[in-house]
Short mmCIF file of C-alpha atoms in Angstrom, two decimals:
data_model
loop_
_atom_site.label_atom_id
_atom_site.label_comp_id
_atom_site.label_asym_id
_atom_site.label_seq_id
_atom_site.Cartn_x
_atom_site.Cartn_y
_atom_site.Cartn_z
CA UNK A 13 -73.71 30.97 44.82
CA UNK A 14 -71.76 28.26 42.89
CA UNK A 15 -70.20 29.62 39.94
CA UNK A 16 -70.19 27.68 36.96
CA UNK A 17 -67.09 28.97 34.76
CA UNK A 18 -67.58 27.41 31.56
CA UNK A 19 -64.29 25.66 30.32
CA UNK A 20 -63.31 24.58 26.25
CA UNK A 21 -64.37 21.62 25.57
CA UNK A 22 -61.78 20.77 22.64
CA UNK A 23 -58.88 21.62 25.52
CA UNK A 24 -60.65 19.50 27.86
CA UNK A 25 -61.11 16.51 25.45
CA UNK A 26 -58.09 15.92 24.23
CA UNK A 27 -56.55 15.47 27.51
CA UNK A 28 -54.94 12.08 28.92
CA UNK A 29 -57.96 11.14 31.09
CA UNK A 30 -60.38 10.89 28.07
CA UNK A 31 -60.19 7.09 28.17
CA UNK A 32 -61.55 5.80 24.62
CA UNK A 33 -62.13 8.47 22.44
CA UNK A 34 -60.95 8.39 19.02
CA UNK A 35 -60.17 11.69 17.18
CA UNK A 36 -62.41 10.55 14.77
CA UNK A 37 -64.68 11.08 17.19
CA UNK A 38 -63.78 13.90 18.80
CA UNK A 39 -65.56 16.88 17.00
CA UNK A 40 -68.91 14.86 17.37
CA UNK A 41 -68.16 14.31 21.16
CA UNK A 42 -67.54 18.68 21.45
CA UNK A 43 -71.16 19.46 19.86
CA UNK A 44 -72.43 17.25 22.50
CA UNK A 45 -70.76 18.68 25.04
CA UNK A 46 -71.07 22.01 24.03
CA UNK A 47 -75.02 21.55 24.05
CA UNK A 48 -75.01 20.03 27.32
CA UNK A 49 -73.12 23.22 28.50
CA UNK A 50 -75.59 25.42 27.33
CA UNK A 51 -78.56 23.52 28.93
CA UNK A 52 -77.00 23.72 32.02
CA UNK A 53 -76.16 27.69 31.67
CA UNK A 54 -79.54 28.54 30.91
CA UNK A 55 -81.26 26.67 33.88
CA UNK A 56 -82.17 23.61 31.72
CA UNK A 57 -81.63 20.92 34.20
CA UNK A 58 -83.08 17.53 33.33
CA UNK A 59 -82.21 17.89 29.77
CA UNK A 60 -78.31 18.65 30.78
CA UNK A 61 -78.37 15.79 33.34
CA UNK A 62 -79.57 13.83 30.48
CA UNK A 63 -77.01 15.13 28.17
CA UNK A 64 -74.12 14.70 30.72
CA UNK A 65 -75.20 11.08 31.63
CA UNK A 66 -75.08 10.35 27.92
CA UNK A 67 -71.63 11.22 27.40
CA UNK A 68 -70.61 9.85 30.39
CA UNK A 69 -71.52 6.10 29.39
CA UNK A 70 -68.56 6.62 26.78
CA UNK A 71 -66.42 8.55 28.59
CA UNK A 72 -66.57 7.67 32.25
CA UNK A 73 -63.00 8.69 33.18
CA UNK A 74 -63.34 12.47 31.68
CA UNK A 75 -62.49 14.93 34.28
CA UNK A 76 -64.85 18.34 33.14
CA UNK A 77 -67.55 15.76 32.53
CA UNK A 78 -67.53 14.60 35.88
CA UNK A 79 -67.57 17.55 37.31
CA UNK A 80 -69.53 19.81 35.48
CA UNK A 81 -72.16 17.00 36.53
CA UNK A 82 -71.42 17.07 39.48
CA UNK A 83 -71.66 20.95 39.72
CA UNK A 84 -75.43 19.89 37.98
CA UNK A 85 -75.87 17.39 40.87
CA UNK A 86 -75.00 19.59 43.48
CA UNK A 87 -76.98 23.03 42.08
CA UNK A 88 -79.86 20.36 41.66
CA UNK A 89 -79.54 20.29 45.34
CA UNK A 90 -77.94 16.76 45.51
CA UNK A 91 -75.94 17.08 48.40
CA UNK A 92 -74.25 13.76 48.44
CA UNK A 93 -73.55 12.77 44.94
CA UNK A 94 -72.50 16.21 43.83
CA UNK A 95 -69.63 16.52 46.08
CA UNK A 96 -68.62 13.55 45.76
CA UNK A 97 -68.12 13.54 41.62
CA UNK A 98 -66.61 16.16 41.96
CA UNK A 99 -63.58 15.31 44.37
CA UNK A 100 -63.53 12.55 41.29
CA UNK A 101 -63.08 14.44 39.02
CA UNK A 102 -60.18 15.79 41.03
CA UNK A 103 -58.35 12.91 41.90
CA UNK A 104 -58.49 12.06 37.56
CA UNK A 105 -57.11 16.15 37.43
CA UNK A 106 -55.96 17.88 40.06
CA UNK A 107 -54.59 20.36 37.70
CA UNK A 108 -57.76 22.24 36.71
CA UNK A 109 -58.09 25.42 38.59
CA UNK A 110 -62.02 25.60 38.36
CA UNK A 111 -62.12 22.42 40.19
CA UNK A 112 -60.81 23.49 43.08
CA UNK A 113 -63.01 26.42 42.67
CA UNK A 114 -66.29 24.89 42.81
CA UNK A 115 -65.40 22.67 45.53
CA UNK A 116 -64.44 25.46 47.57
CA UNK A 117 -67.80 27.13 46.82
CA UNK A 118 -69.43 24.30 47.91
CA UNK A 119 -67.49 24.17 51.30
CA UNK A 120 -68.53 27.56 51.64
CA UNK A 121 -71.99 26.94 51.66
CA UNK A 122 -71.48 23.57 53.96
CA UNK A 123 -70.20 26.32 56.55
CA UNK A 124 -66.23 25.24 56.51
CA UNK A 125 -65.41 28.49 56.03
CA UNK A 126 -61.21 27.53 56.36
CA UNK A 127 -61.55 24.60 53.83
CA UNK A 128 -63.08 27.05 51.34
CA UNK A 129 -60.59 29.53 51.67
CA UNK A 130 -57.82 26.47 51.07
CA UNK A 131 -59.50 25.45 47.90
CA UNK A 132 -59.63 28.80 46.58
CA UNK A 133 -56.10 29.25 47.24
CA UNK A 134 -55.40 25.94 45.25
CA UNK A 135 -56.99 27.20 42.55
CA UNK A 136 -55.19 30.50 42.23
CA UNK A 137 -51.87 28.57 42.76
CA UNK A 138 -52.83 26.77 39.56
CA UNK A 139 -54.43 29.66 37.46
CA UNK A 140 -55.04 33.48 38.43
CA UNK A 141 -59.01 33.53 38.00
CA UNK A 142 -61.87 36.13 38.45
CA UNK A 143 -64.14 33.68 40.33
CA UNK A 144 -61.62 32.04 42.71
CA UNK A 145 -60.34 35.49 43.74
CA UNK A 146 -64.01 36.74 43.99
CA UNK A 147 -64.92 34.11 46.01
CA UNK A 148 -61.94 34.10 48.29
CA UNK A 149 -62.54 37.79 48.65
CA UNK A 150 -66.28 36.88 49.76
CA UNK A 151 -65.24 34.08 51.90
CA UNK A 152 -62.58 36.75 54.02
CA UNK A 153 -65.71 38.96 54.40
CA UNK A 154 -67.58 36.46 55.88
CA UNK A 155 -64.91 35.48 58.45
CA UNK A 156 -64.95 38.99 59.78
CA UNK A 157 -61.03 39.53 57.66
CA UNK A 158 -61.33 42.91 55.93
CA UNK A 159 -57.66 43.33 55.58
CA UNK A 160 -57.27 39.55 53.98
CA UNK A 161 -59.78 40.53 51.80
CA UNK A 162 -58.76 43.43 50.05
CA UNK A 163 -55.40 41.96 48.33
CA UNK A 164 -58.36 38.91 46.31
CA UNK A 165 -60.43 41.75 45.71
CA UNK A 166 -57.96 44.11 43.63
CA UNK A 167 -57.34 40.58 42.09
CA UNK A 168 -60.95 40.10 40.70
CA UNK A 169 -61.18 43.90 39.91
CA UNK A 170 -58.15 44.10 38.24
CA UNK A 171 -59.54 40.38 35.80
CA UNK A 172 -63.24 42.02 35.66
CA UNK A 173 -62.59 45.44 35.80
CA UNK A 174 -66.45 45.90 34.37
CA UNK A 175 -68.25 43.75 36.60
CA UNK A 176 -70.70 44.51 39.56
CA UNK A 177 -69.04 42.40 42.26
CA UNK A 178 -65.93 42.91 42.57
CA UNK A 179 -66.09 46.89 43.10
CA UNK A 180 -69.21 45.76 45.19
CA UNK A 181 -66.71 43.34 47.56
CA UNK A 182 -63.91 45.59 47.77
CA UNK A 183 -66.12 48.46 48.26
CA UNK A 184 -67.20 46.51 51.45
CA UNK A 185 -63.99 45.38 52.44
CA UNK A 186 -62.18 48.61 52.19
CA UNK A 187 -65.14 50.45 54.46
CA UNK A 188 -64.28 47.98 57.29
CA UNK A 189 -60.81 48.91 57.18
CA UNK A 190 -61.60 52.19 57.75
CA UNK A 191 -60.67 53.32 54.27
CA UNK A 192 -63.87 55.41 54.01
CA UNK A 193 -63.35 57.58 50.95
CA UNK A 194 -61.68 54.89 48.75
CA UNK A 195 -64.56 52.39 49.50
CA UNK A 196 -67.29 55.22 48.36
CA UNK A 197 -65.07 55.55 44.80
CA UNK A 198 -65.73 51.79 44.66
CA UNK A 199 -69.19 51.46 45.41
CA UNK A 200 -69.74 54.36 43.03
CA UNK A 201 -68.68 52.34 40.47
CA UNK A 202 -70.55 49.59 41.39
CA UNK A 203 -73.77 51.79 41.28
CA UNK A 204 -72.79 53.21 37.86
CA UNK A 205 -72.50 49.58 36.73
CA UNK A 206 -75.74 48.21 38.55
CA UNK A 207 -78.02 51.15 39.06
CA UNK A 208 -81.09 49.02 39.65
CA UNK A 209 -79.87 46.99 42.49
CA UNK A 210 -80.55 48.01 46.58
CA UNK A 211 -76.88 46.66 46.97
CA UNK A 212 -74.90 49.63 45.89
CA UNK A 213 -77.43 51.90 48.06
CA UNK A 214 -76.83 49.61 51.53
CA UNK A 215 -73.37 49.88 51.19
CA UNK A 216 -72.88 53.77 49.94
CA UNK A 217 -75.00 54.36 52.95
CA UNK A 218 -72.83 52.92 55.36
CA UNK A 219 -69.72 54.37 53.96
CA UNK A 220 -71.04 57.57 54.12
CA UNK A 221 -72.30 56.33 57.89
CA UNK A 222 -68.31 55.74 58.38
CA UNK A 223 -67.29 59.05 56.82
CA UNK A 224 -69.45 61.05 58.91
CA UNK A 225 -71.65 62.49 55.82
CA UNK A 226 -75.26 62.18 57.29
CA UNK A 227 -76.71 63.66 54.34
CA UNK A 228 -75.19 61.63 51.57
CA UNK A 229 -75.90 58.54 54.04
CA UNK A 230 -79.79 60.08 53.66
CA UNK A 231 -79.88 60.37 50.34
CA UNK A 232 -78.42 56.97 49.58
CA UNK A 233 -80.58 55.03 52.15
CA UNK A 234 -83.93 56.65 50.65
CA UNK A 235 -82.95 55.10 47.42
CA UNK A 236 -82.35 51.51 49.16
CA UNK A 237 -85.50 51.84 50.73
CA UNK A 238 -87.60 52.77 47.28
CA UNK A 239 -85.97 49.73 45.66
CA UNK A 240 -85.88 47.59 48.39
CA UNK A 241 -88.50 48.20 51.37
CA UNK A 242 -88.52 44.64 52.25
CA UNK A 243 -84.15 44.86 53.07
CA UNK A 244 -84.37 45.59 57.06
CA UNK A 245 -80.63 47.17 57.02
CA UNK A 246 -81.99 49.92 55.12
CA UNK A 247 -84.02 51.02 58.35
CA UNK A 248 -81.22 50.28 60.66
CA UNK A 249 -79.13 52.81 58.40
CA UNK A 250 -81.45 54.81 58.20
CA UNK A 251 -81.47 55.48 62.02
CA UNK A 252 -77.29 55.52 61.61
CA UNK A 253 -77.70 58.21 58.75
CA UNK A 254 -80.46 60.19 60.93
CA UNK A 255 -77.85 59.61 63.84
CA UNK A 256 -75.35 61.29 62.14
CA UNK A 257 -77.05 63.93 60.05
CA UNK A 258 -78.36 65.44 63.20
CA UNK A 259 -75.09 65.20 65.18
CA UNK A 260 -73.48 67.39 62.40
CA UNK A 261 -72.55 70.95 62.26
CA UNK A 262 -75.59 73.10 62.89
CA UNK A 263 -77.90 70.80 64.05
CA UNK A 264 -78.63 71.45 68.16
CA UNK A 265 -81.53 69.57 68.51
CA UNK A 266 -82.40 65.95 67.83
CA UNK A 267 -86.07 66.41 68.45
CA UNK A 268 -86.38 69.53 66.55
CA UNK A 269 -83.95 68.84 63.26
CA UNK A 270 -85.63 67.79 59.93
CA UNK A 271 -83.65 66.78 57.01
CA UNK A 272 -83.39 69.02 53.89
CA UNK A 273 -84.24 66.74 51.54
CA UNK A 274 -87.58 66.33 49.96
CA UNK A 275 -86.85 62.86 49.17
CA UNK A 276 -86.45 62.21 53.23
CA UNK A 277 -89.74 64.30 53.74
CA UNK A 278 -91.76 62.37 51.78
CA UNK A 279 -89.98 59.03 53.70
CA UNK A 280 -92.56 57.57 56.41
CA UNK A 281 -89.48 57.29 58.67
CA UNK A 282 -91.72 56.04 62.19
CA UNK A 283 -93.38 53.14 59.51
CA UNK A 284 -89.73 51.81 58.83
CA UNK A 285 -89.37 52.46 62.66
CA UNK A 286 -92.41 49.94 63.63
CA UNK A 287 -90.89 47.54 60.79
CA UNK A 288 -87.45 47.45 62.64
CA UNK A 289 -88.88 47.17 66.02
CA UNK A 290 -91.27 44.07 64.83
CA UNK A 291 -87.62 42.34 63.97
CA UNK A 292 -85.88 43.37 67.00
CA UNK A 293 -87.65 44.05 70.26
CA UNK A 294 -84.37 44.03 72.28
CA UNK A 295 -82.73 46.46 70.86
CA UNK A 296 -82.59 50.07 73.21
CA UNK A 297 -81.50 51.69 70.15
CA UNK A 298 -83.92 51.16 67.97
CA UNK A 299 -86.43 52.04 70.60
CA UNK A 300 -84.74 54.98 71.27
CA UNK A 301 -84.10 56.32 67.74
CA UNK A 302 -87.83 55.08 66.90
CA UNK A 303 -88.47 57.43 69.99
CA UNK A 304 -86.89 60.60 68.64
CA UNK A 305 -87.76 60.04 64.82
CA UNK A 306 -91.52 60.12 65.90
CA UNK A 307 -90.83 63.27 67.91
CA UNK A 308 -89.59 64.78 64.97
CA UNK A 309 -92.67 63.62 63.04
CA UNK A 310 -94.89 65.00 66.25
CA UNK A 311 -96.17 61.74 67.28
CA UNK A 312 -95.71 62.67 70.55
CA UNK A 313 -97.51 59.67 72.69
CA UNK A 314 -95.54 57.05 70.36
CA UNK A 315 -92.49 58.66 70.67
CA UNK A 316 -92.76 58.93 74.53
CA UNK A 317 -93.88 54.76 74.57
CA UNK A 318 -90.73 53.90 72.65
CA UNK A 319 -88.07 56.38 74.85
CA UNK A 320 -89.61 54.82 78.33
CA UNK A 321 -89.09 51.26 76.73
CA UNK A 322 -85.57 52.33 75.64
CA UNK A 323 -84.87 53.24 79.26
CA UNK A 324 -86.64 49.72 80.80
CA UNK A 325 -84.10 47.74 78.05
CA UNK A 326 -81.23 50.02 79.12
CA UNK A 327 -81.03 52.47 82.05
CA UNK A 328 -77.84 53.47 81.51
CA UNK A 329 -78.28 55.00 78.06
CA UNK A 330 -77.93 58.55 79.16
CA UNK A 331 -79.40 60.03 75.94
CA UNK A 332 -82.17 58.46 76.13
CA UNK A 333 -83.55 60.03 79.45
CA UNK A 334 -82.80 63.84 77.94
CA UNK A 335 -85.23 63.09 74.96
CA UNK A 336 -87.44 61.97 76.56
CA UNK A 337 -87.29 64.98 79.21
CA UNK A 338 -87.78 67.08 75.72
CA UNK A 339 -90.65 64.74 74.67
CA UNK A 340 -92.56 65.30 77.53
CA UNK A 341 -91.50 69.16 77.24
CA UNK A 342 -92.64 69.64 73.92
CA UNK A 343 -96.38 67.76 75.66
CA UNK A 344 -96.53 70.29 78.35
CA UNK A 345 -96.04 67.74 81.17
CA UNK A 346 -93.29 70.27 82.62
CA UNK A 347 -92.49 68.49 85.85
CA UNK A 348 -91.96 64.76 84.04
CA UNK A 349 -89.76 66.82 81.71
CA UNK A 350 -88.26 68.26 84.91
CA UNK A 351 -87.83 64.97 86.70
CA UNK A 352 -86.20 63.19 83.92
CA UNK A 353 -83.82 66.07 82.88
#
């Protein structure tokens, strides 16, 4: 996403590289500006292209109008132009942190991952912002840096403490450090703050994956699912969050444990099973967990289709051959349950 940080106009228009105007003119030259802002804020386009390309015949050398049109261009999906106005604008100020953060944002989506992560650094060395650390946080994340992430992501926290994201990102970034119980007091708050989106869900689910709390990992996935059934993660954690539940204290059986919960009950776990196997045939896992769920919902002849497929992906998989010694148990065929114990 390419954040568009809106910047004063009067601070902006009064600087060096205004070329011509007057202050006589100056106020009138604001409103203008000011209402080409707001088009482009709300999603109005044409009329702020319009708006920007008046101003600009007057004022060709101003930096923010350059490359707030420019941010237009590009968000318009004008992949040449856009860019390119906006390394203008640049070159006329290359003192303006937002600048450097919306070209970054743009390398980000381009795919140069390192360039990105330069321009956002440029544009904290100029001003400590919310967006540039947020994005440099996000950009970390995507490289597969955790540990670079977290210091950008106490950064944007610490400017936004109220907003989704940032607890969100460092919620995310502190799980895949292993920090298990500090990323679920983030991604708390990011549910408290957001309680509508699936995002919160997907990622309290996999902390509580990483702590080891199956049933909070339950609960949490159900809730993804309900407000997002079209998300394939949620299924994937939801065999992760079966996986553990059923490895927990108490539970002996992986064929024969049901969860507690009512909300799991009334979840049509082998449906999401089907849904995950339609994405991913080559996966043993999900063949095998697909396997065992179905047991446990006493679809006995599906269950036994997906453990014998498990075992043709993957022989080795050692668990797979003991549930499906139990499926065939559990169907009376004693010596097949025999032969593959």
């Amino acid at each position: 996403m390419l954040y568009f940080c809106r910047i004063s106009a009067k601070i902006e228009l009064n600087m060096d590289d205004t070329g011509s105007t007057q202050s006589r003119d100056i106020d009138y030259v604001e409103k203008k500006f000011e209402k080409a802002l707001d088009l482009h804020e709300t999603g109005n386009f044409d009329e702020a292209a319009s708006a920007y390309q008046n101003l600009l015949q007057t004022h060709p050398l101003n930096s923010l109008l350059l490359n707030s049109y420019g941010t237009l261009l590009y968000q318009q999906g004008n992949l040449l132009d856009g860019p390119y106005i906006i390394k203008k604008s640049i070159i006329l100020n290359s003192n303006t942190s937002i600048f450097y953060n919306r070209l970054g944002v743009i390398k980000r989506t381009q795919g140069d991952l390192d360039g990105a992560c330069k321009m956002f650094k440029r544009a904290l060395f100029i001003e400590e912002q919310y967006e540039a650390n947020l994005n440099l946080c996000e950009t970390y994340l995507e490289q597969r840096h955790p540990e670079a992430a977290l210091a950008p992501g106490r950064r944007a926290l610490a400017l936004a403490p109220n907003a989704f994201l940032p607890h969100l990102r460092l919620a995310t970034a502190l799980r895949l450090v292993g920090k298990f119980n500090e990323a679920l007091a983030e991604v708390g708050e990011a549910k408290s703050l957001n309680p509508l989106s699936p995002d919160p869900y997907i990622e309290l689910t996999m902390s509580n994956i990483g702590a080891e709390k199956g049933e909070a990992a339950l609960n949490a996935v159900v809730r993804g699912l309900i407000l997002a059934p079209d998300r394939l993660e949620n299924y994937f954690n939801l065999l992760g969050s079966l996986n553990i539940w059923s490895e927990g204290e108490g539970k002996t059986s992986q064929l024969s444990a049901e969860p507690e919960s009512l909300a799991i009950k009334r979840l049509d776990i082998p449906f999401w099973g089907r849904c995950a196997i339609v994405a991913n045939r080559q996966n043993p896992l999900i063949w095998f967990w697909h396997g065992v769920n179905c047991g446990r919902s006493n679809l006995l002849a599906e269950g036994l289709s997906s453990l014998k497929r498990s075992i043709l992906i993957d022989p080795a998989h050692g668990n797979s051959y003991q549930a499906i010694s139990v499926m065939f148990q559990r169907s009376g065929a004693l010596e097949k349950a025999y032969f593959f114990c």
